[in-house]
Amino acid sequence: MPQRVRDVSLPARVARLEEDVAQLRRTGWERDELPLYPTAFTALAFSDATAFTTLWETTFAPRTAGLSLGLTAVGDQVAGVNTGGSWQVLLAGAVVWSGTVPPSFTVQYASTTLDLLPYRGVSEVLLQVQTRRTSGANTGGRFGGGGSIGLSPRFARIL
């Protein structure tokens, strides 16, 4: 059986090393899904509270540089009155991303990449997604306290 002689020339070794580094960089783009768990028993969590209420949360160990997060939010309509609100995402109790839900009874999609570098030395980080109602009806609606804000994660990918 013929034996293959390895090329030991410097240009060949450098080329092999460059290919190995490029392959390692490509594998770094693989993404892992991070599960978020509802704090209520409904699939799309709704809240009619006027103070921020946690609708989704998870605890994870940040071992990467970023978390790509996408949310879906929708207002409500009670007796012809549209409900608006706001939402916020907290990492370890600090607000890292926030937005509003206009009182227009339309679905909105928001996405961002959160920087996890400040949390890399921590063994566990609590991620919370909160919402609150800021305008709309004060009575009636899904829970009787007025219009509700619906919020659900579309994706949470560890980069």
PDB file of C-alpha atoms in Angstrom:
ATOM      1  CA  MET A   1       0.000   0.000   0.000  1.00  0.00           C
ATOM      2  CA  PRO A   2       1.502   3.337  -0.980  1.00  0.00           C
ATOM      3  CA  GLN A   3       2.310   5.737   1.805  1.00  0.00           C
ATOM      4  CA  ARG A   4       1.490   9.409   1.540  1.00  0.00           C
ATOM      5  CA  VAL A   5       4.274  11.775   2.443  1.00  0.00           C
ATOM      6  CA  ARG A   6       3.078  14.869   4.270  1.00  0.00           C
ATOM      7  CA  ASP A   7       4.086  18.184   2.792  1.00  0.00           C
ATOM      8  CA  VAL A   8       6.135  19.962   5.416  1.00  0.00           C
ATOM      9  CA  SER A   9       6.789  23.144   3.486  1.00  0.00           C
ATOM     10  CA  LEU A  10       5.957  26.369   5.289  1.00  0.00           C
ATOM     11  CA  PRO A  11       3.441  27.655   2.680  1.00  0.00           C
ATOM     12  CA  ALA A  12       1.522  24.379   2.808  1.00  0.00           C
ATOM     13  CA  ARG A  13       1.412  24.402   6.616  1.00  0.00           C
ATOM     14  CA  VAL A  14       0.260  28.030   6.659  1.00  0.00           C
ATOM     15  CA  ALA A  15      -2.469  27.245   4.113  1.00  0.00           C
ATOM     16  CA  ARG A  16      -3.647  24.308   6.234  1.00  0.00           C
ATOM     17  CA  LEU A  17      -3.693  26.480   9.371  1.00  0.00           C
ATOM     18  CA  GLU A  18      -5.643  29.229   7.575  1.00  0.00           C
ATOM     19  CA  GLU A  19      -8.247  26.683   6.467  1.00  0.00           C
ATOM     20  CA  ASP A  20      -8.534  25.322  10.015  1.00  0.00           C
ATOM     21  CA  VAL A  21      -9.004  28.835  11.446  1.00  0.00           C
ATOM     22  CA  ALA A  22     -11.626  29.658   8.796  1.00  0.00           C
ATOM     23  CA  GLN A  23     -13.495  26.468   9.658  1.00  0.00           C
ATOM     24  CA  LEU A  24     -13.416  27.318  13.371  1.00  0.00           C
ATOM     25  CA  ARG A  25     -14.792  30.793  12.622  1.00  0.00           C
ATOM     26  CA  ARG A  26     -17.631  29.311  10.561  1.00  0.00           C
ATOM     27  CA  THR A  27     -18.590  26.933  13.360  1.00  0.00           C
ATOM     28  CA  GLY A  28     -18.766  29.912  15.705  1.00  0.00           C
ATOM     29  CA  TRP A  29     -21.842  31.099  13.792  1.00  0.00           C
ATOM     30  CA  GLU A  30     -23.893  28.148  14.962  1.00  0.00           C
ATOM     31  CA  ARG A  31     -26.790  29.266  17.120  1.00  0.00           C
ATOM     32  CA  ASP A  32     -28.538  27.657  20.052  1.00  0.00           C
ATOM     33  CA  GLU A  33     -32.146  28.416  20.902  1.00  0.00           C
ATOM     34  CA  LEU A  34     -32.787  29.735  24.407  1.00  0.00           C
ATOM     35  CA  PRO A  35     -36.188  28.688  25.771  1.00  0.00           C
ATOM     36  CA  LEU A  36     -38.344  31.348  27.420  1.00  0.00           C
ATOM     37  CA  TYR A  37     -41.052  30.183  29.809  1.00  0.00           C
ATOM     38  CA  PRO A  38     -44.399  31.931  30.324  1.00  0.00           C
ATOM     39  CA  THR A  39     -45.307  33.044  33.812  1.00  0.00           C
ATOM     40  CA  ALA A  40     -49.003  32.477  32.970  1.00  0.00           C
ATOM     41  CA  PHE A  41     -50.760  29.465  31.503  1.00  0.00           C
ATOM     42  CA  THR A  42     -51.676  30.994  28.128  1.00  0.00           C
ATOM     43  CA  ALA A  43     -49.763  30.629  24.866  1.00  0.00           C
ATOM     44  CA  LEU A  44     -49.704  34.378  24.147  1.00  0.00           C
ATOM     45  CA  ALA A  45     -49.397  36.006  27.525  1.00  0.00           C
ATOM     46  CA  PHE A  46     -51.684  39.009  28.069  1.00  0.00           C
ATOM     47  CA  SER A  47     -51.567  41.554  30.860  1.00  0.00           C
ATOM     48  CA  ASP A  48     -53.921  44.431  31.697  1.00  0.00           C
ATOM     49  CA  ALA A  49     -51.763  45.669  34.591  1.00  0.00           C
ATOM     50  CA  THR A  50     -50.652  49.296  34.601  1.00  0.00           C
ATOM     51  CA  ALA A  51     -47.382  48.378  36.353  1.00  0.00           C
ATOM     52  CA  PHE A  52     -44.739  46.262  34.620  1.00  0.00           C
ATOM     53  CA  THR A  53     -45.552  42.554  34.884  1.00  0.00           C
ATOM     54  CA  THR A  54     -43.228  39.702  33.899  1.00  0.00           C
ATOM     55  CA  LEU A  55     -44.838  37.567  31.187  1.00  0.00           C
ATOM     56  CA  TRP A  56     -41.818  35.499  30.038  1.00  0.00           C
ATOM     57  CA  GLU A  57     -38.589  34.556  31.781  1.00  0.00           C
ATOM     58  CA  THR A  58     -35.664  32.145  31.837  1.00  0.00           C
ATOM     59  CA  THR A  59     -32.394  31.637  33.649  1.00  0.00           C
ATOM     60  CA  PHE A  60     -29.263  30.829  31.654  1.00  0.00           C
ATOM     61  CA  ALA A  61     -25.480  30.832  31.867  1.00  0.00           C
ATOM     62  CA  PRO A  62     -24.058  33.454  29.461  1.00  0.00           C
ATOM     63  CA  ARG A  63     -21.145  31.765  27.694  1.00  0.00           C
ATOM     64  CA  THR A  64     -21.331  33.710  24.419  1.00  0.00           C
ATOM     65  CA  ALA A  65     -21.114  37.346  23.362  1.00  0.00           C
ATOM     66  CA  GLY A  66     -24.720  37.932  22.321  1.00  0.00           C
ATOM     67  CA  LEU A  67     -28.364  36.956  22.472  1.00  0.00           C
ATOM     68  CA  SER A  68     -30.560  37.608  19.452  1.00  0.00           C
ATOM     69  CA  LEU A  69     -34.101  38.225  20.673  1.00  0.00           C
ATOM     70  CA  GLY A  70     -37.335  38.773  18.757  1.00  0.00           C
ATOM     71  CA  LEU A  71     -40.706  39.743  20.251  1.00  0.00           C
ATOM     72  CA  THR A  72     -44.294  39.967  19.019  1.00  0.00           C
ATOM     73  CA  ALA A  73     -46.588  42.486  20.692  1.00  0.00           C
ATOM     74  CA  VAL A  74     -50.227  43.416  20.145  1.00  0.00           C
ATOM     75  CA  GLY A  75     -52.609  45.850  21.810  1.00  0.00           C
ATOM     76  CA  ASP A  76     -56.272  45.229  22.560  1.00  0.00           C
ATOM     77  CA  GLN A  77     -59.585  46.834  21.732  1.00  0.00           C
ATOM     78  CA  VAL A  78     -62.430  47.090  24.231  1.00  0.00           C
ATOM     79  CA  ALA A  79     -65.735  48.633  23.153  1.00  0.00           C
ATOM     80  CA  GLY A  80     -64.016  50.523  20.325  1.00  0.00           C
ATOM     81  CA  VAL A  81     -61.226  51.881  22.562  1.00  0.00           C
ATOM     82  CA  ASN A  82     -57.721  50.810  21.538  1.00  0.00           C
ATOM     83  CA  THR A  83     -55.191  49.873  24.208  1.00  0.00           C
ATOM     84  CA  GLY A  84     -51.521  50.792  24.093  1.00  0.00           C
ATOM     85  CA  GLY A  85     -48.643  49.989  26.358  1.00  0.00           C
ATOM     86  CA  SER A  86     -44.944  49.415  26.727  1.00  0.00           C
ATOM     87  CA  TRP A  87     -42.603  46.502  27.214  1.00  0.00           C
ATOM     88  CA  GLN A  88     -39.098  45.982  28.514  1.00  0.00           C
ATOM     89  CA  VAL A  89     -36.466  43.249  28.653  1.00  0.00           C
ATOM     90  CA  LEU A  90     -34.375  42.860  31.795  1.00  0.00           C
ATOM     91  CA  LEU A  91     -31.073  41.037  32.255  1.00  0.00           C
ATOM     92  CA  ALA A  92     -30.119  40.455  35.886  1.00  0.00           C
ATOM     93  CA  GLY A  93     -32.697  43.057  36.940  1.00  0.00           C
ATOM     94  CA  ALA A  94     -31.445  45.845  34.652  1.00  0.00           C
ATOM     95  CA  VAL A  95     -33.459  47.115  31.675  1.00  0.00           C
ATOM     96  CA  VAL A  96     -31.459  46.380  28.517  1.00  0.00           C
ATOM     97  CA  TRP A  97     -34.148  46.905  25.841  1.00  0.00           C
ATOM     98  CA  SER A  98     -37.574  48.512  25.762  1.00  0.00           C
ATOM     99  CA  GLY A  99     -40.293  49.648  23.408  1.00  0.00           C
ATOM    100  CA  THR A 100     -43.911  50.692  23.074  1.00  0.00           C
ATOM    101  CA  VAL A 101     -47.103  49.105  21.817  1.00  0.00           C
ATOM    102  CA  PRO A 102     -49.142  51.784  20.019  1.00  0.00           C
ATOM    103  CA  PRO A 103     -52.891  51.860  20.665  1.00  0.00           C
ATOM    104  CA  SER A 104     -53.727  50.675  17.174  1.00  0.00           C
ATOM    105  CA  PHE A 105     -54.746  46.989  17.643  1.00  0.00           C
ATOM    106  CA  THR A 106     -52.009  45.843  15.249  1.00  0.00           C
ATOM    107  CA  VAL A 107     -49.274  43.238  15.666  1.00  0.00           C
ATOM    108  CA  GLN A 108     -45.698  44.536  15.915  1.00  0.00           C
ATOM    109  CA  TYR A 109     -42.427  42.686  15.573  1.00  0.00           C
ATOM    110  CA  ALA A 110     -39.267  43.832  17.318  1.00  0.00           C
ATOM    111  CA  SER A 111     -35.816  42.253  17.276  1.00  0.00           C
ATOM    112  CA  THR A 112     -32.359  43.075  18.576  1.00  0.00           C
ATOM    113  CA  THR A 113     -29.104  41.507  19.708  1.00  0.00           C
ATOM    114  CA  LEU A 114     -28.337  41.923  23.392  1.00  0.00           C
ATOM    115  CA  ASP A 115     -24.722  42.233  24.524  1.00  0.00           C
ATOM    116  CA  LEU A 116     -23.884  39.473  27.018  1.00  0.00           C
ATOM    117  CA  LEU A 117     -20.232  40.426  27.567  1.00  0.00           C
ATOM    118  CA  PRO A 118     -20.881  42.217  30.907  1.00  0.00           C
ATOM    119  CA  TYR A 119     -22.513  39.017  32.218  1.00  0.00           C
ATOM    120  CA  ARG A 120     -19.917  36.447  31.072  1.00  0.00           C
ATOM    121  CA  GLY A 121     -18.446  36.033  34.569  1.00  0.00           C
ATOM    122  CA  VAL A 122     -21.834  35.318  36.164  1.00  0.00           C
ATOM    123  CA  SER A 123     -22.957  31.710  36.593  1.00  0.00           C
ATOM    124  CA  GLU A 124     -26.670  32.474  36.057  1.00  0.00           C
ATOM    125  CA  VAL A 125     -28.545  35.435  34.588  1.00  0.00           C
ATOM    126  CA  LEU A 126     -32.290  35.978  34.816  1.00  0.00           C
ATOM    127  CA  LEU A 127     -33.862  37.206  31.568  1.00  0.00           C
ATOM    128  CA  GLN A 128     -37.338  38.741  31.973  1.00  0.00           C
ATOM    129  CA  VAL A 129     -39.772  40.144  29.416  1.00  0.00           C
ATOM    130  CA  GLN A 130     -42.288  42.544  30.959  1.00  0.00           C
ATOM    131  CA  THR A 131     -45.215  44.600  29.728  1.00  0.00           C
ATOM    132  CA  ARG A 132     -47.741  47.129  31.011  1.00  0.00           C
ATOM    133  CA  ARG A 133     -50.833  48.929  29.770  1.00  0.00           C
ATOM    134  CA  THR A 134     -50.457  52.707  29.442  1.00  0.00           C
ATOM    135  CA  SER A 135     -53.664  53.710  27.656  1.00  0.00           C
ATOM    136  CA  GLY A 136     -57.066  52.381  26.716  1.00  0.00           C
ATOM    137  CA  ALA A 137     -60.206  51.218  28.474  1.00  0.00           C
ATOM    138  CA  ASN A 138     -60.158  50.850  32.268  1.00  0.00           C
ATOM    139  CA  THR A 139     -62.975  48.301  32.497  1.00  0.00           C
ATOM    140  CA  GLY A 140     -64.061  45.262  30.537  1.00  0.00           C
ATOM    141  CA  GLY A 141     -61.652  43.368  28.326  1.00  0.00           C
ATOM    142  CA  ARG A 142     -60.061  39.968  28.785  1.00  0.00           C
ATOM    143  CA  PHE A 143     -59.563  40.151  32.560  1.00  0.00           C
ATOM    144  CA  GLY A 144     -62.017  42.928  33.457  1.00  0.00           C
ATOM    145  CA  GLY A 145     -59.352  45.555  34.121  1.00  0.00           C
ATOM    146  CA  GLY A 146     -59.478  47.122  30.647  1.00  0.00           C
ATOM    147  CA  GLY A 147     -57.590  46.354  27.484  1.00  0.00           C
ATOM    148  CA  SER A 148     -54.645  43.960  27.554  1.00  0.00           C
ATOM    149  CA  ILE A 149     -51.204  43.945  25.976  1.00  0.00           C
ATOM    150  CA  GLY A 150     -50.216  40.626  24.412  1.00  0.00           C
ATOM    151  CA  LEU A 151     -46.524  39.772  24.211  1.00  0.00           C
ATOM    152  CA  SER A 152     -44.740  36.668  23.004  1.00  0.00           C
ATOM    153  CA  PRO A 153     -41.142  35.842  22.053  1.00  0.00           C
ATOM    154  CA  ARG A 154     -40.606  34.907  18.397  1.00  0.00           C
ATOM    155  CA  PHE A 155     -37.050  33.669  18.908  1.00  0.00           C
ATOM    156  CA  ALA A 156     -34.181  33.772  21.386  1.00  0.00           C
ATOM    157  CA  ARG A 157     -30.889  32.622  19.872  1.00  0.00           C
ATOM    158  CA  ILE A 158     -27.584  32.467  21.679  1.00  0.00           C
ATOM    159  CA  LEU A 159     -24.943  33.709  19.243  1.00  0.00           C
TER     160      LEU A 159
END
